[in-house]
Short mmCIF file of C-alpha atoms in Angstrom, two decimals:
data_model
loop_
_atom_site.label_atom_id
_atom_site.label_comp_id
_atom_site.label_asym_id
_atom_site.label_seq_id
_atom_site.Cartn_x
_atom_site.Cartn_y
_atom_site.Cartn_z
CA UNK T 837 116.61 116.26 110.88
CA UNK T 838 118.41 117.78 107.93
CA UNK T 839 116.59 120.73 106.41
CA UNK T 840 116.32 121.22 102.67
CA UNK T 841 115.21 124.38 100.89
CA UNK T 842 112.49 123.20 98.55
CA UNK T 843 109.81 125.78 99.27
CA UNK T 844 111.03 128.26 96.67
CA UNK T 845 111.19 125.75 93.84
CA UNK T 846 107.92 124.01 94.50
CA UNK T 847 104.24 124.58 93.91
CA UNK T 848 103.93 126.42 97.21
CA UNK T 849 104.47 129.66 95.29
CA UNK T 850 102.90 128.36 92.10
CA UNK T 851 102.44 131.27 89.73
CA UNK T 852 105.08 133.30 91.57
CA UNK T 853 107.83 131.54 89.62
CA UNK T 854 108.86 133.51 86.51
CA UNK T 855 111.69 132.24 84.35
CA UNK T 856 114.85 134.37 84.37
CA UNK T 857 118.41 134.13 83.22
CA UNK T 858 121.05 136.15 85.10
CA UNK T 859 121.77 139.46 83.37
CA UNK T 860 125.08 140.14 81.71
CA UNK T 861 126.26 143.12 83.74
CA UNK T 862 127.79 146.16 82.09
CA UNK T 863 131.50 146.60 82.53
CA UNK T 864 131.03 149.98 84.22
CA UNK T 865 129.89 151.34 86.53
CA UNK T 866 130.09 148.26 88.70
CA UNK T 867 129.21 147.88 92.34
CA UNK T 868 127.43 145.54 94.66
CA UNK T 869 123.97 146.81 95.59
CA UNK T 870 124.09 144.70 98.73
CA UNK T 871 126.61 147.20 100.08
CA UNK T 872 123.67 149.55 100.63
CA UNK T 873 122.16 147.13 103.13
CA UNK T 874 122.79 147.07 106.85
CA UNK T 875 123.70 143.77 108.52
CA UNK T 876 120.66 141.64 109.42
CA UNK T 877 118.95 142.68 112.64
CA UNK T 878 117.59 139.57 114.34
CA UNK T 879 116.24 141.30 117.46
CA UNK T 880 112.62 141.44 116.29
CA UNK T 881 112.57 138.13 114.47
CA UNK T 882 109.83 135.78 115.76
CA UNK T 883 112.02 132.77 116.55
CA UNK T 884 112.55 130.83 119.74
CA UNK T 885 115.91 131.10 121.47
CA UNK T 886 117.28 127.87 120.02
CA UNK T 887 116.48 128.82 116.43
CA UNK T 888 117.69 132.39 116.93
CA UNK T 889 121.07 131.16 118.16
CA UNK T 890 121.25 128.68 115.28
CA UNK T 891 120.51 131.47 112.81
CA UNK T 892 123.03 133.84 114.38
CA UNK T 893 125.71 131.14 114.21
CA UNK T 894 124.93 130.35 110.56
CA UNK T 895 125.14 134.02 109.59
CA UNK T 896 128.42 134.52 111.45
CA UNK T 897 129.85 131.60 109.47
CA UNK T 898 128.21 132.89 106.27
CA UNK T 899 126.48 129.56 105.97
CA UNK T 900 123.61 131.10 104.04
CA UNK T 901 122.16 127.75 103.00
CA UNK T 902 121.60 126.72 106.60
CA UNK T 903 120.09 130.10 107.46
CA UNK T 904 117.78 129.93 104.43
CA UNK T 905 116.65 126.42 105.25
CA UNK T 906 115.86 127.33 108.86
CA UNK T 907 113.80 130.39 107.94
CA UNK T 908 111.95 128.69 105.07
CA UNK T 909 110.98 125.82 107.33
CA UNK T 910 109.76 128.15 110.07
CA UNK T 911 107.81 130.34 107.61
CA UNK T 912 106.10 127.25 106.25
CA UNK T 913 104.60 126.36 109.63
CA UNK T 914 101.95 129.07 109.26
CA UNK T 915 102.52 130.50 105.77
CA UNK T 916 99.84 133.22 105.80
CA UNK T 917 100.65 134.72 109.19
CA UNK T 918 102.39 137.99 110.06
CA UNK T 919 105.10 135.84 111.65
CA UNK T 920 105.69 134.14 108.31
CA UNK T 921 105.89 137.54 106.59
CA UNK T 922 108.67 138.66 108.93
CA UNK T 923 110.59 135.44 108.37
CA UNK T 924 110.14 135.72 104.61
CA UNK T 925 111.49 139.28 104.63
CA UNK T 926 114.57 138.06 106.47
CA UNK T 927 115.14 135.07 104.21
CA UNK T 928 114.69 137.34 101.18
CA UNK T 929 117.65 139.38 102.37
CA UNK T 930 119.74 136.28 102.96
CA UNK T 931 118.86 134.88 99.54
CA UNK T 932 120.06 138.20 98.11
CA UNK T 933 123.38 137.96 99.93
CA UNK T 934 123.68 134.40 98.67
CA UNK T 935 123.17 135.49 95.07
CA UNK T 936 119.81 133.70 94.85
CA UNK T 937 118.02 136.71 93.39
CA UNK T 938 114.96 134.93 92.05
CA UNK T 939 114.37 133.29 95.42
CA UNK T 940 114.79 136.63 97.16
CA UNK T 941 112.15 138.23 94.90
CA UNK T 942 109.71 135.40 95.54
CA UNK T 943 110.23 135.61 99.30
CA UNK T 944 109.62 139.36 99.38
CA UNK T 945 106.56 139.20 97.12
CA UNK T 946 105.10 136.43 99.27
CA UNK T 947 105.74 138.55 102.38
CA UNK T 948 104.24 141.62 100.70
CA UNK T 949 101.04 139.68 100.04
CA UNK T 950 100.67 139.35 103.82
CA UNK T 951 101.95 142.73 105.06
CA UNK T 952 103.57 145.84 103.50
CA UNK T 953 107.35 145.68 103.07
CA UNK T 954 109.61 148.11 104.88
CA UNK T 955 111.67 150.53 102.79
CA UNK T 956 115.00 148.65 103.04
CA UNK T 957 113.30 145.50 101.76
CA UNK T 958 111.62 147.43 98.94
CA UNK T 959 114.99 148.85 97.93
CA UNK T 960 116.74 145.49 97.98
CA UNK T 961 113.82 144.03 96.02
CA UNK T 962 114.56 146.66 93.36
CA UNK T 963 118.23 145.64 93.42
CA UNK T 964 117.24 142.00 92.94
CA UNK T 965 115.20 143.05 89.89
CA UNK T 966 118.31 144.80 88.55
CA UNK T 967 120.32 141.63 89.05
CA UNK T 968 117.62 139.69 87.18
CA UNK T 969 117.70 142.23 84.35
CA UNK T 970 114.13 143.40 85.04
CA UNK T 971 114.88 147.08 85.20
CA UNK T 972 111.28 148.02 84.46
CA UNK T 973 110.18 146.39 87.71
CA UNK T 974 113.15 147.92 89.54
CA UNK T 975 112.22 151.37 88.26
CA UNK T 976 108.66 151.00 89.54
CA UNK T 977 109.88 150.18 93.05
CA UNK T 978 112.49 152.96 93.05
CA UNK T 979 110.06 155.59 91.77
CA UNK T 980 107.72 154.84 94.67
CA UNK T 981 110.58 155.06 97.15
CA UNK T 982 111.83 158.32 95.64
CA UNK T 983 108.34 159.81 95.80
CA UNK T 984 108.08 158.89 99.48
CA UNK T 985 111.62 160.14 100.26
CA UNK T 986 112.43 163.00 97.86
CA UNK T 987 115.48 164.08 99.88
CA UNK T 988 117.11 160.65 99.93
CA UNK T 989 119.82 160.60 97.23
CA UNK T 990 120.07 156.82 97.17
CA UNK T 991 116.83 156.23 95.29
CA UNK T 992 117.51 159.06 92.82
CA UNK T 993 120.98 157.66 92.22
CA UNK T 994 119.63 154.24 91.30
CA UNK T 995 116.97 155.74 89.05
CA UNK T 996 119.82 157.56 87.32
CA UNK T 997 121.68 154.27 87.02
CA UNK T 998 118.65 152.79 85.28
CA UNK T 999 118.64 155.78 82.92
CA UNK T 1000 122.33 155.16 82.27
CA UNK T 1001 121.72 151.48 81.53
CA UNK T 1002 118.97 152.51 79.10
CA UNK T 1003 121.45 154.92 77.42
CA UNK T 1004 119.26 157.85 78.40
CA UNK T 1005 122.25 159.89 79.45
CA UNK T 1006 120.59 163.31 79.55
CA UNK T 1007 117.96 162.07 82.01
CA UNK T 1008 120.65 160.38 84.08
CA UNK T 1009 122.67 163.61 84.25
CA UNK T 1010 119.63 165.57 85.43
CA UNK T 1011 119.02 163.11 88.26
CA UNK T 1012 122.69 162.84 89.17
CA UNK T 1013 123.09 166.60 89.47
CA UNK T 1014 120.28 166.53 92.01
CA UNK T 1015 121.98 163.60 93.77
CA UNK T 1016 125.24 165.48 94.27
CA UNK T 1017 123.30 168.50 95.52
CA UNK T 1018 121.80 166.26 98.20
CA UNK T 1019 125.05 164.41 98.87
CA UNK T 1020 128.15 166.24 97.58
CA UNK T 1021 130.39 163.36 98.71
CA UNK T 1022 128.67 160.52 96.85
CA UNK T 1023 131.61 159.20 94.87
CA UNK T 1024 129.65 156.84 92.65
CA UNK T 1025 127.34 159.64 91.51
CA UNK T 1026 130.33 161.61 90.16
CA UNK T 1027 131.66 158.42 88.57
CA UNK T 1028 128.41 157.82 86.72
CA UNK T 1029 128.18 161.49 85.76
CA UNK T 1030 131.60 161.21 84.17
CA UNK T 1031 130.55 158.15 82.21
CA UNK T 1032 127.40 159.89 80.98
CA UNK T 1033 129.34 162.90 79.73
CA UNK T 1034 131.85 160.58 78.08
CA UNK T 1035 129.07 158.83 76.16
CA UNK T 1036 127.69 162.22 75.11
CA UNK T 1037 131.08 163.17 73.66
CA UNK T 1038 131.95 165.80 76.28
CA UNK T 1039 135.40 164.65 77.49
CA UNK T 1040 136.26 167.77 79.49
CA UNK T 1041 133.09 167.42 81.59
CA UNK T 1042 133.70 163.68 81.87
CA UNK T 1043 137.25 164.15 83.13
CA UNK T 1044 136.12 166.81 85.63
CA UNK T 1045 133.56 164.50 87.23
CA UNK T 1046 135.72 161.37 87.07
CA UNK T 1047 138.58 163.26 88.74
CA UNK T 1048 136.18 164.28 91.49
CA UNK T 1049 135.10 160.65 91.86
CA UNK T 1050 138.74 159.61 92.16
CA UNK T 1051 139.40 162.28 94.83
CA UNK T 1052 136.42 161.17 96.89
CA UNK T 1053 137.27 157.53 96.37
CA UNK T 1054 140.69 157.94 97.92
CA UNK T 1055 139.01 159.19 101.09
CA UNK T 1056 136.89 156.04 101.46
CA UNK T 1057 137.74 153.45 104.10
CA UNK T 1058 137.60 150.81 101.35
CA UNK T 1059 138.31 152.57 98.05
CA UNK T 1060 136.79 151.15 94.89
CA UNK T 1061 138.96 150.45 91.85
CA UNK T 1062 136.20 151.52 89.44
CA UNK T 1063 136.60 155.32 89.33
CA UNK T 1064 140.25 154.81 88.38
CA UNK T 1065 139.38 152.23 85.71
CA UNK T 1066 136.68 154.48 84.26
CA UNK T 1067 139.01 157.49 84.17
CA UNK T 1068 141.78 155.37 82.64
CA UNK T 1069 139.51 154.19 79.82
CA UNK T 1070 138.70 157.81 78.97
CA UNK T 1071 142.36 158.81 79.15
CA UNK T 1072 143.24 156.00 76.73
CA UNK T 1073 140.73 157.39 74.24
CA UNK T 1074 142.51 160.73 74.56
CA UNK T 1075 145.93 159.03 74.10
CA UNK T 1076 147.04 160.00 77.62
CA UNK T 1077 148.57 156.57 78.14
CA UNK T 1078 151.00 157.31 80.97
CA UNK T 1079 148.25 158.79 83.16
CA UNK T 1080 145.94 155.92 82.24
CA UNK T 1081 148.57 153.41 83.35
CA UNK T 1082 148.99 155.19 86.70
CA UNK T 1083 145.26 155.03 87.40
CA UNK T 1084 145.06 151.37 86.43
CA UNK T 1085 147.94 150.52 88.75
CA UNK T 1086 146.15 152.40 91.53
CA UNK T 1087 142.95 150.49 90.76
CA UNK T 1088 144.83 147.22 91.09
CA UNK T 1089 146.24 148.30 94.45
CA UNK T 1090 142.64 148.68 95.61
CA UNK T 1091 141.56 145.38 94.07
CA UNK T 1092 144.26 143.16 92.53
CA UNK T 1093 141.60 140.64 91.51
CA UNK T 1094 139.60 142.92 89.22
CA UNK T 1095 139.83 141.38 85.74
CA UNK T 1096 138.69 144.54 83.94
CA UNK T 1097 141.61 146.49 85.42
CA UNK T 1098 144.08 143.84 84.25
CA UNK T 1099 142.51 143.89 80.78
CA UNK T 1100 142.65 147.68 80.50
CA UNK T 1101 146.24 147.66 81.72
CA UNK T 1102 147.00 145.09 79.02
CA UNK T 1103 145.49 147.47 76.44
CA UNK T 1104 147.64 150.36 77.64
CA UNK T 1105 150.82 148.29 77.73
CA UNK T 1106 150.14 146.99 74.22
CA UNK T 1107 149.64 150.55 72.95
CA UNK T 1108 152.94 151.53 74.58
CA UNK T 1109 154.74 148.65 72.88
CA UNK T 1110 155.31 146.63 76.07
CA UNK T 1111 154.03 143.41 74.53
CA UNK T 1112 155.30 140.84 77.01
CA UNK T 1113 154.00 142.83 79.98
CA UNK T 1114 150.68 143.21 78.18
CA UNK T 1115 150.48 139.44 77.67
CA UNK T 1116 150.92 138.88 81.40
CA UNK T 1117 148.17 141.38 82.29
CA UNK T 1118 145.77 139.78 79.83
CA UNK T 1119 146.54 136.28 81.08
CA UNK T 1120 145.78 137.46 84.61
CA UNK T 1121 142.44 138.90 83.47
CA UNK T 1122 141.55 135.53 81.94
CA UNK T 1123 142.56 133.60 85.06
CA UNK T 1124 140.34 135.83 87.17
CA UNK T 1125 137.36 135.70 84.76
CA UNK T 1126 137.61 132.87 82.22
CA UNK T 1127 134.36 133.87 80.47
CA UNK T 1128 135.60 137.44 79.76
CA UNK T 1129 135.87 137.59 75.93
CA UNK T 1130 137.89 140.76 75.26
CA UNK T 1131 141.23 139.71 76.81
CA UNK T 1132 141.31 136.71 74.46
CA UNK T 1133 140.94 138.95 71.40
CA UNK T 1134 143.72 141.30 72.43
CA UNK T 1135 145.90 138.37 73.46
CA UNK T 1136 145.37 136.84 70.01
CA UNK T 1137 146.47 140.07 68.40
CA UNK T 1138 149.55 140.22 70.60
CA UNK T 1139 150.54 136.65 69.86
CA UNK T 1140 150.29 137.47 66.15
CA UNK T 1141 152.62 140.43 66.64
CA UNK T 1142 155.00 138.20 68.57
CA UNK T 1143 155.03 135.67 65.73
CA UNK T 1144 153.05 132.85 67.38
CA UNK T 1145 150.19 132.39 64.93
CA UNK T 1146 149.02 129.09 66.45
CA UNK T 1147 148.40 130.67 69.85
CA UNK T 1148 146.92 133.70 68.11
CA UNK T 1149 144.34 131.58 66.31
CA UNK T 1150 143.46 129.74 69.53
CA UNK T 1151 142.83 132.98 71.40
CA UNK T 1152 140.74 134.50 68.57
CA UNK T 1153 138.65 131.31 68.40
CA UNK T 1154 138.15 131.43 72.16
CA UNK T 1155 137.12 135.08 71.91
CA UNK T 1156 134.54 134.27 69.24
CA UNK T 1157 133.11 131.39 71.27
CA UNK T 1158 132.82 133.45 74.46
CA UNK T 1159 131.40 136.45 72.63
CA UNK T 1160 128.74 134.31 71.02
CA UNK T 1161 127.80 132.83 74.40
CA UNK T 1162 127.61 136.28 76.02
CA UNK T 1163 125.26 137.53 73.30
CA UNK T 1164 122.87 134.58 73.49
CA UNK T 1165 119.25 135.80 73.71
CA UNK T 1166 117.69 135.68 77.20
CA UNK T 1167 114.87 133.34 78.10
CA UNK T 1168 111.35 134.52 77.40
CA UNK T 1169 110.23 137.09 79.92
CA UNK T 1170 107.17 136.45 82.05
CA UNK T 1171 104.90 138.53 84.22
CA UNK T 1172 106.03 140.03 87.49
CA UNK T 1173 105.88 137.87 90.63
CA UNK T 1174 102.75 138.50 92.62
#
């Protein structure tokens, strides 16, 4: 019999269903919170051998929908049991990996009503709140985790990230300094420190911390393009265009599909007078992220410089349309899931 996931959109959870729209994420710093999670451990999951093998196979194939359907169905057999709570915790994590952040929150809150959540689930619940643009709820979860684990830099780092998002840069810097004391090799902490100092108008401090982030990033097994993009943006503001271009090219070696890196490279090339090369970089940014407004604006300006006013007007109109859509007010906020 074919399974369908209807549990999380039905009256089974009733009042647990708030209305959310996905948050528009800031351009920087960018990362995937799921990277903080370990792969699912199925050893203690209360499933029979047939269902366990089916779940393992689905996860190996990254068929998250099948895995979700299996776990939802099994949890629904005895929805108030400890067994159901364990299954709901697992499906919450899979919903998160699948980008179904509202469903993941509902699963974890339903599990928490039966039995306390473990710390990894509490943390990923906070990350789901971030994805849903409910940073107040995320902060509450992270503050409790930080109080329970004062020497764990991860929770302090994410509290600092919430401070950064709220433009409370001084508070973020205070937390981040403590983070790098606890973990001197946390690249993303130095990256965010650099961004905070940049916003506070302290470029020398910003460059110092962003350079440290870049150094640490190069030592990673899978380097991130973001420290190089962030440093390049600052270097552009200081008119150090050649160095900015080098860092953007390095960022694109780490991730050639990052639209923000292509856009920033287009900016640098335009400022250096390399208009045709800039057009190509901006077109690539648009291909990779069609809803990204800024490349259209700069492309419109470049087409005007190149004498193609028709294309220029088209790109400016597209920019205005996308910008308006990105600034649309979110849906009305509701109370936290219970």
